[in-house]
Structure formats: C-alpha cells, structure tokens
C-alpha cells in the first residue's frame, strides 16, 4: 500500500498477511531511485499506480498542487522488498503540460487495446480529459480529448439542481 502524507512524501505500508484480520508491516518513507524524498522535486497531492509502457510494471503517477501530472518510472524493489521509483518527471504532451492533477486522481488503462496505457485526468473546469499515449520512448501524449458518452461531455451529466442544493454541475461533484 502506498500512502501520501500532507507534505507530499510517499510511504510504503507492506501487507504481511491478508484475510479477516490483515497484518501490516512497519510503514517507511520511500525515496526516489537517487535517494531523495518525493517531496523534494514536487509537492504531490494525489497518487496512483499504472503501467504506461507495454508490458511494464506499475509506475507511480501523481498530481501536484500546480495541477500537473508527475510520472515516476518503476525501477524494481529494494533489499527490504519496497518499491523503488525514479525521480518525479512532469509529463508533457505537445504543449502545455498534461494538467489536472490537482483536481483528481490520475487513472490509467489500456482502453484501446494497444498494449500502452492512456491517461484519464479530471480538469479544473470539471471535464475528464483523455490523453492517448503516442510513444513511450520518450513518453509522449496526444492533445487531450474531452470524454463523451454519446454526444454529451461527461461534465454535463452533473447538471445543476438548485432545489436539491446543487448549484454547479461537473465531474468533480
């Protein structure tokens, strides 16, 4: 289990035994491949894992307080069995940076059956953006597309309903 603290540090809580009464190991702060705390390079506010590269291991994806998405490539495990990730790198697509990480947890999935995962990121405007992976060496994404169901953007499913106390509709609630 990966845990994010209030300053952007990433912690590992190992599950020693599952079942009705799970047994947890000692929680320890993770450092990057180069020994630095994760909060040194970016102030993270949400984390997720997902394999971006074909056949890859679960990389760490994080949103930072500036709304950018950070990528930390999975590098294996250390002697204690904890995951090791590379230093956070801001994900770029064409221009500007992939944005929206401050508003939602980044989700990955191979929705096109290409062998490479794409990103879904909630935006500050309330839309859900789909970033198709174009290449993994170097990592590049297509410009974002707003996710739609039929001809409606997902944001519009959250319609205002003032009588019920909802005054603004969006994918963010």
Short mmCIF file of N, CA and C in Angstrom, two decimals:
data_model
loop_
_atom_site.label_atom_id
_atom_site.label_comp_id
_atom_site.label_asym_id
_atom_site.label_seq_id
_atom_site.Cartn_x
_atom_site.Cartn_y
_atom_site.Cartn_z
N UNK A 1 0.85 -1.17 0.00
CA UNK A 1 0.00 0.00 0.00
C UNK A 1 0.90 1.23 0.00
N UNK A 2 0.63 2.16 -0.91
CA UNK A 2 1.36 3.43 -0.93
C UNK A 2 0.49 4.49 -0.29
N UNK A 3 1.08 5.31 0.56
CA UNK A 3 0.37 6.34 1.30
C UNK A 3 1.07 7.68 1.03
N UNK A 4 0.28 8.72 0.84
CA UNK A 4 0.80 10.06 0.60
C UNK A 4 0.54 10.90 1.84
N UNK A 5 1.57 11.59 2.34
CA UNK A 5 1.34 12.43 3.52
C UNK A 5 1.09 13.88 3.12
N UNK A 6 0.83 14.74 4.10
CA UNK A 6 0.41 16.12 3.84
C UNK A 6 1.50 16.97 3.19
N UNK A 7 2.74 16.57 3.24
CA UNK A 7 3.80 17.35 2.62
C UNK A 7 4.24 16.79 1.27
N UNK A 8 3.60 15.71 0.82
CA UNK A 8 3.94 15.12 -0.46
C UNK A 8 4.90 13.96 -0.38
N UNK A 9 5.19 13.48 0.83
CA UNK A 9 6.04 12.30 0.99
C UNK A 9 5.26 11.04 0.66
N UNK A 10 5.94 10.06 0.08
CA UNK A 10 5.31 8.79 -0.29
C UNK A 10 5.82 7.72 0.68
N UNK A 11 4.89 6.99 1.27
CA UNK A 11 5.21 5.98 2.26
C UNK A 11 4.73 4.61 1.79
N UNK A 12 5.44 3.56 2.23
CA UNK A 12 5.08 2.19 1.89
C UNK A 12 4.63 1.47 3.15
N UNK A 13 3.42 0.91 3.10
CA UNK A 13 2.88 0.11 4.20
C UNK A 13 2.69 -1.31 3.67
N UNK A 14 3.61 -2.24 4.04
CA UNK A 14 3.50 -3.59 3.48
C UNK A 14 2.39 -4.40 4.14
N UNK A 15 1.68 -5.15 3.33
CA UNK A 15 0.68 -6.10 3.82
C UNK A 15 1.39 -7.43 4.00
N UNK A 16 1.52 -7.88 5.24
CA UNK A 16 2.24 -9.12 5.53
C UNK A 16 1.34 -10.34 5.38
N UNK A 17 0.06 -10.19 5.74
CA UNK A 17 -0.89 -11.29 5.61
C UNK A 17 -2.28 -10.71 5.40
N UNK A 18 -2.98 -11.21 4.39
CA UNK A 18 -4.35 -10.76 4.15
C UNK A 18 -5.32 -11.70 4.85
N UNK A 19 -6.59 -11.34 4.86
CA UNK A 19 -7.61 -12.16 5.49
C UNK A 19 -8.50 -11.31 6.38
N UNK A 20 -9.30 -11.95 7.22
CA UNK A 20 -10.23 -11.20 8.07
C UNK A 20 -9.52 -10.22 9.01
N UNK A 21 -8.32 -10.56 9.43
CA UNK A 21 -7.53 -9.66 10.28
C UNK A 21 -6.17 -9.46 9.59
N UNK A 22 -6.10 -8.49 8.66
CA UNK A 22 -4.83 -8.29 7.94
C UNK A 22 -3.69 -7.92 8.90
N UNK A 23 -2.49 -8.36 8.55
CA UNK A 23 -1.30 -7.98 9.32
C UNK A 23 -0.46 -7.04 8.47
N UNK A 24 -0.15 -5.89 9.02
CA UNK A 24 0.62 -4.87 8.32
C UNK A 24 2.03 -4.81 8.89
N UNK A 25 2.99 -4.51 8.03
CA UNK A 25 4.37 -4.31 8.47
C UNK A 25 4.58 -2.87 8.90
N UNK A 26 5.82 -2.52 9.12
CA UNK A 26 6.18 -1.16 9.52
C UNK A 26 6.10 -0.22 8.32
N UNK A 27 5.49 0.92 8.51
CA UNK A 27 5.42 1.92 7.45
C UNK A 27 6.75 2.66 7.36
N UNK A 28 7.24 2.86 6.13
CA UNK A 28 8.51 3.55 5.91
C UNK A 28 8.39 4.51 4.74
N UNK A 29 9.03 5.67 4.86
CA UNK A 29 9.00 6.63 3.76
C UNK A 29 9.87 6.13 2.62
N UNK A 30 9.35 6.24 1.42
CA UNK A 30 10.12 5.86 0.23
C UNK A 30 10.93 7.05 -0.25
N UNK A 31 12.05 6.76 -0.84
CA UNK A 31 12.83 7.79 -1.53
C UNK A 31 12.93 7.39 -2.99
N UNK A 32 13.31 8.33 -3.83
CA UNK A 32 13.45 8.04 -5.25
C UNK A 32 14.66 7.15 -5.49
N UNK A 33 14.84 6.74 -6.71
CA UNK A 33 15.98 5.93 -7.11
C UNK A 33 17.30 6.56 -6.67
N UNK A 34 17.32 7.89 -6.60
CA UNK A 34 18.54 8.62 -6.26
C UNK A 34 18.60 9.01 -4.79
N UNK A 35 17.69 8.46 -3.96
CA UNK A 35 17.74 8.68 -2.53
C UNK A 35 17.07 9.94 -2.01
N UNK A 36 16.39 10.67 -2.86
CA UNK A 36 15.74 11.92 -2.44
C UNK A 36 14.29 11.64 -2.06
N UNK A 37 13.75 12.38 -1.08
CA UNK A 37 12.32 12.23 -0.79
C UNK A 37 11.50 12.74 -1.97
N UNK A 38 10.33 12.17 -2.16
CA UNK A 38 9.48 12.57 -3.29
C UNK A 38 9.07 14.03 -3.21
N UNK A 39 8.96 14.58 -2.02
CA UNK A 39 8.52 15.97 -1.88
C UNK A 39 9.62 16.97 -2.24
N UNK A 40 10.83 16.51 -2.52
CA UNK A 40 11.90 17.44 -2.91
C UNK A 40 11.68 18.01 -4.30
N UNK A 41 11.21 17.19 -5.23
CA UNK A 41 11.07 17.63 -6.61
C UNK A 41 9.69 18.15 -6.97
N UNK A 42 8.67 17.79 -6.19
CA UNK A 42 7.29 18.21 -6.50
C UNK A 42 6.46 18.06 -5.22
N UNK A 43 5.45 18.89 -5.08
CA UNK A 43 4.54 18.77 -3.95
C UNK A 43 3.33 17.98 -4.43
N UNK A 44 3.35 16.69 -4.17
CA UNK A 44 2.32 15.79 -4.65
C UNK A 44 1.07 15.88 -3.78
N UNK A 45 -0.10 15.74 -4.40
CA UNK A 45 -1.34 15.75 -3.61
C UNK A 45 -2.26 14.58 -3.94
N UNK A 46 -1.88 13.74 -4.88
CA UNK A 46 -2.62 12.51 -5.16
C UNK A 46 -1.68 11.54 -5.84
N UNK A 47 -1.86 10.25 -5.57
CA UNK A 47 -1.01 9.24 -6.21
C UNK A 47 -1.86 8.09 -6.73
N UNK A 48 -1.33 7.45 -7.74
CA UNK A 48 -1.96 6.28 -8.35
C UNK A 48 -0.84 5.46 -8.98
N UNK A 49 -1.09 4.21 -9.26
CA UNK A 49 -0.11 3.41 -9.99
C UNK A 49 -0.75 2.86 -11.24
N UNK A 50 0.05 2.67 -12.26
CA UNK A 50 -0.43 2.10 -13.51
C UNK A 50 0.72 1.90 -14.46
N UNK A 51 0.63 0.87 -15.28
CA UNK A 51 1.68 0.56 -16.25
C UNK A 51 1.41 1.36 -17.52
N UNK A 52 2.28 2.32 -17.82
CA UNK A 52 2.17 3.13 -19.03
C UNK A 52 2.80 2.42 -20.21
N UNK A 53 3.97 1.83 -19.99
CA UNK A 53 4.71 1.20 -21.07
C UNK A 53 4.19 -0.22 -21.32
N UNK A 54 4.20 -0.66 -22.58
CA UNK A 54 3.70 -2.01 -22.88
C UNK A 54 4.43 -3.06 -22.06
N UNK A 55 3.66 -3.90 -21.38
CA UNK A 55 4.26 -4.97 -20.57
C UNK A 55 5.01 -4.45 -19.36
N UNK A 56 4.82 -3.18 -19.04
CA UNK A 56 5.56 -2.57 -17.95
C UNK A 56 5.02 -2.87 -16.58
N UNK A 57 5.78 -2.48 -15.59
CA UNK A 57 5.38 -2.62 -14.20
C UNK A 57 4.63 -1.37 -13.77
N UNK A 58 3.97 -1.41 -12.63
CA UNK A 58 3.16 -0.25 -12.22
C UNK A 58 4.01 0.95 -11.82
N UNK A 59 4.01 1.95 -12.69
CA UNK A 59 4.70 3.21 -12.39
C UNK A 59 3.86 4.01 -11.40
N UNK A 60 4.48 4.99 -10.77
CA UNK A 60 3.78 5.88 -9.86
C UNK A 60 3.39 7.12 -10.65
N UNK A 61 2.10 7.47 -10.64
CA UNK A 61 1.60 8.68 -11.27
C UNK A 61 1.02 9.54 -10.17
N UNK A 62 1.31 10.83 -10.22
CA UNK A 62 0.88 11.70 -9.13
C UNK A 62 0.45 13.05 -9.67
N UNK A 63 -0.51 13.65 -9.00
CA UNK A 63 -0.88 15.02 -9.28
C UNK A 63 -0.14 15.92 -8.30
N UNK A 64 0.26 17.11 -8.75
CA UNK A 64 0.90 18.04 -7.83
C UNK A 64 0.00 19.24 -7.59
N UNK A 65 0.38 20.09 -6.66
CA UNK A 65 -0.51 21.20 -6.28
C UNK A 65 -0.63 22.25 -7.37
N UNK A 66 0.22 22.19 -8.37
CA UNK A 66 0.12 23.12 -9.51
C UNK A 66 -0.80 22.59 -10.59
N UNK A 67 -1.34 21.40 -10.39
CA UNK A 67 -2.24 20.82 -11.37
C UNK A 67 -1.55 20.00 -12.43
N UNK A 68 -0.26 19.75 -12.29
CA UNK A 68 0.47 18.95 -13.27
C UNK A 68 0.45 17.48 -12.88
N UNK A 69 0.69 16.62 -13.85
CA UNK A 69 0.79 15.19 -13.61
C UNK A 69 2.27 14.82 -13.64
N UNK A 70 2.72 14.12 -12.60
CA UNK A 70 4.10 13.68 -12.48
C UNK A 70 4.17 12.17 -12.72
N UNK A 71 5.23 11.72 -13.37
CA UNK A 71 5.44 10.31 -13.65
C UNK A 71 6.73 9.86 -12.99
N UNK A 72 6.66 8.76 -12.25
CA UNK A 72 7.85 8.16 -11.62
C UNK A 72 7.93 6.72 -12.12
N UNK A 73 8.91 6.44 -12.96
CA UNK A 73 9.06 5.11 -13.54
C UNK A 73 9.41 4.09 -12.46
N UNK A 74 8.77 2.93 -12.51
CA UNK A 74 9.05 1.84 -11.58
C UNK A 74 10.41 1.26 -11.91
N UNK A 75 11.26 1.08 -10.89
CA UNK A 75 12.62 0.58 -11.10
C UNK A 75 12.90 -0.75 -10.40
N UNK A 76 11.90 -1.35 -9.80
CA UNK A 76 12.10 -2.62 -9.10
C UNK A 76 11.85 -2.48 -7.61
N UNK A 77 12.47 -3.35 -6.83
CA UNK A 77 12.33 -3.31 -5.38
C UNK A 77 13.70 -3.25 -4.73
N UNK A 78 13.74 -2.70 -3.51
CA UNK A 78 15.00 -2.65 -2.77
C UNK A 78 15.17 -3.94 -1.96
N UNK A 79 16.22 -4.02 -1.16
CA UNK A 79 16.51 -5.24 -0.39
C UNK A 79 15.41 -5.58 0.60
N UNK A 80 14.66 -4.57 1.04
CA UNK A 80 13.59 -4.79 2.01
C UNK A 80 12.26 -5.13 1.32
N UNK A 81 12.26 -5.18 -0.02
CA UNK A 81 11.05 -5.51 -0.76
C UNK A 81 10.14 -4.33 -1.04
N UNK A 82 10.62 -3.12 -0.77
CA UNK A 82 9.83 -1.91 -1.03
C UNK A 82 10.00 -1.50 -2.49
N UNK A 83 8.96 -0.93 -3.09
CA UNK A 83 9.10 -0.49 -4.49
C UNK A 83 10.06 0.69 -4.59
N UNK A 84 10.78 0.74 -5.71
CA UNK A 84 11.70 1.84 -5.99
C UNK A 84 11.22 2.53 -7.25
N UNK A 85 11.08 3.85 -7.18
CA UNK A 85 10.62 4.66 -8.32
C UNK A 85 11.66 5.72 -8.64
N UNK A 86 11.72 6.10 -9.90
CA UNK A 86 12.63 7.17 -10.32
C UNK A 86 12.08 8.52 -9.84
N UNK A 87 12.89 9.55 -10.00
CA UNK A 87 12.53 10.91 -9.62
C UNK A 87 11.29 11.37 -10.40
N UNK A 88 10.35 12.09 -9.76
CA UNK A 88 9.17 12.57 -10.49
C UNK A 88 9.55 13.44 -11.69
N UNK A 89 8.90 13.16 -12.82
CA UNK A 89 9.07 13.97 -14.02
C UNK A 89 7.71 14.44 -14.49
N UNK A 90 7.63 15.72 -14.80
CA UNK A 90 6.37 16.29 -15.27
C UNK A 90 6.08 15.71 -16.66
N UNK A 91 4.89 15.19 -16.82
CA UNK A 91 4.50 14.60 -18.11
C UNK A 91 4.12 15.72 -19.06
N UNK A 92 4.72 15.68 -20.25
CA UNK A 92 4.37 16.64 -21.28
C UNK A 92 3.66 15.92 -22.41
N UNK A 93 2.66 16.55 -22.97
CA UNK A 93 2.17 16.13 -24.27
C UNK A 93 2.66 17.23 -25.20
N UNK A 94 1.99 17.64 -26.20
CA UNK A 94 2.58 18.62 -27.11
C UNK A 94 2.92 19.91 -26.39
N UNK A 95 1.98 20.61 -25.89
CA UNK A 95 2.19 21.83 -25.11
C UNK A 95 0.81 22.34 -24.75
N UNK A 96 0.48 22.60 -23.57
CA UNK A 96 1.30 22.65 -22.37
C UNK A 96 1.43 21.28 -21.72
N UNK A 97 1.88 21.26 -20.47
CA UNK A 97 1.97 20.00 -19.74
C UNK A 97 0.58 19.41 -19.57
N UNK A 98 0.52 18.09 -19.46
CA UNK A 98 -0.74 17.44 -19.10
C UNK A 98 -1.15 18.06 -17.78
N UNK A 99 -2.36 18.52 -17.67
CA UNK A 99 -2.77 19.25 -16.48
C UNK A 99 -4.03 18.65 -15.89
N UNK A 100 -4.30 18.96 -14.67
CA UNK A 100 -5.50 18.50 -14.00
C UNK A 100 -5.22 17.66 -12.78
N UNK A 101 -3.97 17.38 -12.49
CA UNK A 101 -3.62 16.50 -11.38
C UNK A 101 -4.02 17.02 -10.02
N UNK A 102 -4.27 18.31 -9.88
CA UNK A 102 -4.67 18.84 -8.58
C UNK A 102 -6.14 18.57 -8.32
N UNK A 103 -6.90 18.24 -9.33
CA UNK A 103 -8.35 18.09 -9.18
C UNK A 103 -8.81 16.65 -9.06
N UNK A 104 -8.01 15.68 -9.41
CA UNK A 104 -8.46 14.29 -9.37
C UNK A 104 -7.26 13.36 -9.31
N UNK A 105 -7.54 12.11 -9.02
CA UNK A 105 -6.51 11.08 -9.05
C UNK A 105 -6.40 10.62 -10.50
N UNK A 106 -5.19 10.57 -11.00
CA UNK A 106 -4.94 10.17 -12.38
C UNK A 106 -5.27 8.68 -12.53
N UNK A 107 -5.93 8.32 -13.61
CA UNK A 107 -6.30 6.93 -13.85
C UNK A 107 -5.65 6.47 -15.14
N UNK A 108 -5.13 5.25 -15.15
CA UNK A 108 -4.51 4.70 -16.34
C UNK A 108 -5.27 3.46 -16.79
N UNK A 109 -5.20 3.18 -18.07
CA UNK A 109 -5.82 1.97 -18.60
C UNK A 109 -5.56 1.86 -20.08
N UNK A 110 -5.52 0.64 -20.57
CA UNK A 110 -5.31 0.38 -21.99
C UNK A 110 -6.68 0.21 -22.65
N UNK A 111 -7.41 1.31 -22.77
CA UNK A 111 -8.77 1.28 -23.28
C UNK A 111 -8.84 1.03 -24.79
N UNK A 112 -7.73 1.20 -25.50
CA UNK A 112 -7.72 1.00 -26.96
C UNK A 112 -7.11 -0.34 -27.35
N UNK A 113 -6.69 -1.15 -26.36
CA UNK A 113 -6.04 -2.45 -26.61
C UNK A 113 -4.80 -2.32 -27.48
N UNK A 114 -3.97 -1.32 -27.15
CA UNK A 114 -2.73 -1.11 -27.91
C UNK A 114 -1.51 -1.67 -27.20
N UNK A 115 -1.65 -2.07 -25.94
CA UNK A 115 -0.50 -2.52 -25.16
C UNK A 115 0.10 -1.39 -24.34
N UNK A 116 -0.31 -0.16 -24.60
CA UNK A 116 0.16 1.01 -23.83
C UNK A 116 -1.05 1.65 -23.15
N UNK A 117 -0.87 2.01 -21.90
CA UNK A 117 -1.96 2.65 -21.17
C UNK A 117 -2.07 4.12 -21.55
N UNK A 118 -3.28 4.63 -21.52
CA UNK A 118 -3.55 6.06 -21.69
C UNK A 118 -3.89 6.63 -20.33
N UNK A 119 -4.04 7.96 -20.27
CA UNK A 119 -4.37 8.63 -19.01
C UNK A 119 -5.77 9.23 -19.07
N UNK A 120 -6.49 9.18 -17.96
CA UNK A 120 -7.71 9.95 -17.76
C UNK A 120 -7.42 10.88 -16.59
N UNK A 121 -7.65 12.18 -16.79
CA UNK A 121 -7.35 13.18 -15.78
C UNK A 121 -8.52 14.14 -15.67
N UNK A 122 -9.02 14.36 -14.47
CA UNK A 122 -10.05 15.36 -14.24
C UNK A 122 -9.44 16.74 -14.31
N UNK A 123 -10.14 17.67 -14.96
CA UNK A 123 -9.59 19.02 -15.12
C UNK A 123 -10.23 20.00 -14.14
N UNK A 124 -9.60 21.12 -13.99
CA UNK A 124 -10.12 22.16 -13.10
C UNK A 124 -11.46 22.67 -13.58
N UNK A 125 -11.73 22.59 -14.89
CA UNK A 125 -13.00 23.04 -15.44
C UNK A 125 -14.13 22.03 -15.21
N UNK A 126 -13.79 20.84 -14.69
CA UNK A 126 -14.79 19.83 -14.45
C UNK A 126 -14.90 18.77 -15.52
N UNK A 127 -14.13 18.87 -16.58
CA UNK A 127 -14.16 17.87 -17.64
C UNK A 127 -13.22 16.73 -17.29
N UNK A 128 -13.42 15.60 -17.94
CA UNK A 128 -12.47 14.49 -17.84
C UNK A 128 -11.74 14.44 -19.16
N UNK A 129 -10.41 14.56 -19.11
CA UNK A 129 -9.59 14.56 -20.32
C UNK A 129 -8.94 13.20 -20.52
N UNK A 130 -8.94 12.75 -21.77
CA UNK A 130 -8.30 11.50 -22.17
C UNK A 130 -7.05 11.85 -22.95
N UNK A 131 -5.90 11.41 -22.45
CA UNK A 131 -4.61 11.61 -23.12
C UNK A 131 -4.16 10.27 -23.68
N UNK A 132 -4.19 10.13 -25.01
CA UNK A 132 -3.75 8.89 -25.65
C UNK A 132 -2.23 8.87 -25.69
N UNK A 133 -1.66 7.74 -25.32
CA UNK A 133 -0.21 7.58 -25.36
C UNK A 133 0.22 7.40 -26.81
N UNK A 134 1.12 8.28 -27.27
CA UNK A 134 1.65 8.19 -28.64
C UNK A 134 2.93 7.38 -28.69
N UNK A 135 3.79 7.54 -27.68
CA UNK A 135 5.08 6.86 -27.65
C UNK A 135 5.52 6.72 -26.20
N UNK A 136 6.36 5.73 -25.93
CA UNK A 136 6.88 5.55 -24.57
C UNK A 136 8.37 5.84 -24.48
N UNK A 137 9.06 5.97 -25.59
CA UNK A 137 10.50 6.31 -25.60
C UNK A 137 10.76 7.40 -26.61
N UNK A 138 10.69 8.67 -26.24
CA UNK A 138 10.31 9.22 -24.94
C UNK A 138 8.79 9.19 -24.79
N UNK A 139 8.34 9.33 -23.55
CA UNK A 139 6.92 9.31 -23.25
C UNK A 139 6.25 10.55 -23.84
N UNK A 140 5.26 10.34 -24.74
CA UNK A 140 4.54 11.45 -25.38
C UNK A 140 3.06 11.12 -25.45
N UNK A 141 2.24 12.17 -25.30
CA UNK A 141 0.79 12.02 -25.34
C UNK A 141 0.20 12.91 -26.41
N UNK A 142 -0.95 12.49 -26.96
CA UNK A 142 -1.70 13.32 -27.90
C UNK A 142 -2.38 14.45 -27.12
N UNK A 143 -2.79 15.50 -27.82
CA UNK A 143 -3.56 16.55 -27.13
C UNK A 143 -4.80 15.93 -26.48
N UNK A 144 -5.28 16.51 -25.39
CA UNK A 144 -6.39 15.91 -24.67
C UNK A 144 -7.70 15.97 -25.44
N UNK A 145 -8.52 14.94 -25.22
CA UNK A 145 -9.88 14.91 -25.74
C UNK A 145 -10.82 14.87 -24.54
N UNK A 146 -11.91 15.59 -24.62
CA UNK A 146 -12.92 15.51 -23.56
C UNK A 146 -13.68 14.20 -23.70
N UNK A 147 -13.81 13.48 -22.60
CA UNK A 147 -14.52 12.20 -22.62
C UNK A 147 -16.00 12.45 -22.80
N UNK A 148 -16.60 11.68 -23.69
CA UNK A 148 -18.02 11.83 -24.01
C UNK A 148 -18.74 10.50 -23.86
N UNK A 149 -20.02 10.60 -23.56
CA UNK A 149 -20.93 9.46 -23.63
C UNK A 149 -21.96 9.87 -24.67
N UNK A 150 -21.92 9.20 -25.81
CA UNK A 150 -22.74 9.64 -26.94
C UNK A 150 -22.20 10.99 -27.40
N UNK A 151 -23.08 12.00 -27.44
CA UNK A 151 -22.63 13.33 -27.86
C UNK A 151 -22.50 14.30 -26.68
N UNK A 152 -22.63 13.79 -25.44
CA UNK A 152 -22.52 14.66 -24.27
C UNK A 152 -21.20 14.47 -23.56
N UNK A 153 -20.52 15.59 -23.26
CA UNK A 153 -19.31 15.52 -22.46
C UNK A 153 -19.70 15.14 -21.04
N UNK A 154 -18.87 14.37 -20.39
CA UNK A 154 -19.21 13.84 -19.08
C UNK A 154 -19.54 14.93 -18.08
N UNK A 155 -18.94 16.09 -18.20
CA UNK A 155 -19.21 17.19 -17.27
C UNK A 155 -20.69 17.50 -17.20
N UNK A 156 -21.36 17.40 -18.31
CA UNK A 156 -22.76 17.79 -18.38
C UNK A 156 -23.70 16.80 -17.71
N UNK A 157 -23.21 15.65 -17.32
CA UNK A 157 -24.05 14.73 -16.54
C UNK A 157 -24.29 15.29 -15.15
N UNK A 158 -23.41 16.12 -14.64
CA UNK A 158 -23.59 16.76 -13.34
C UNK A 158 -24.34 18.07 -13.52
N UNK A 159 -25.63 18.01 -13.77
CA UNK A 159 -26.41 19.22 -14.05
C UNK A 159 -26.79 19.92 -12.74
N UNK A 160 -26.80 21.25 -12.74
CA UNK A 160 -27.21 21.98 -11.55
C UNK A 160 -28.65 21.64 -11.18
N UNK A 161 -28.92 21.56 -9.90
CA UNK A 161 -30.26 21.31 -9.39
C UNK A 161 -30.40 22.10 -8.09
N UNK A 162 -30.65 23.43 -8.20
CA UNK A 162 -30.65 24.29 -7.02
C UNK A 162 -31.60 23.83 -5.92
N UNK A 163 -32.75 23.26 -6.27
CA UNK A 163 -33.70 22.83 -5.24
C UNK A 163 -33.12 21.72 -4.36
N UNK A 164 -32.19 20.95 -4.93
CA UNK A 164 -31.57 19.87 -4.17
C UNK A 164 -30.26 20.32 -3.53
N UNK A 165 -29.91 21.61 -3.70
CA UNK A 165 -28.67 22.11 -3.11
C UNK A 165 -27.46 22.03 -4.01
N UNK A 166 -27.65 21.61 -5.28
CA UNK A 166 -26.54 21.54 -6.22
C UNK A 166 -26.62 22.73 -7.15
N UNK A 167 -25.61 23.59 -7.09
CA UNK A 167 -25.64 24.81 -7.89
C UNK A 167 -24.68 24.79 -9.06
N UNK A 168 -23.77 23.86 -9.11
CA UNK A 168 -22.81 23.79 -10.22
C UNK A 168 -22.57 22.34 -10.52
N UNK A 169 -22.73 21.94 -11.76
CA UNK A 169 -22.53 20.54 -12.12
C UNK A 169 -21.19 20.31 -12.77
N UNK A 170 -20.54 19.21 -12.42
CA UNK A 170 -19.28 18.87 -13.06
C UNK A 170 -18.90 17.45 -12.70
N UNK A 171 -17.82 16.96 -13.30
CA UNK A 171 -17.32 15.64 -12.96
C UNK A 171 -16.69 15.64 -11.58
N UNK A 172 -16.44 16.82 -11.02
CA UNK A 172 -15.82 16.91 -9.70
C UNK A 172 -16.84 16.87 -8.58
N UNK A 173 -18.12 16.81 -8.89
CA UNK A 173 -19.13 16.73 -7.86
C UNK A 173 -19.91 17.96 -7.85
#
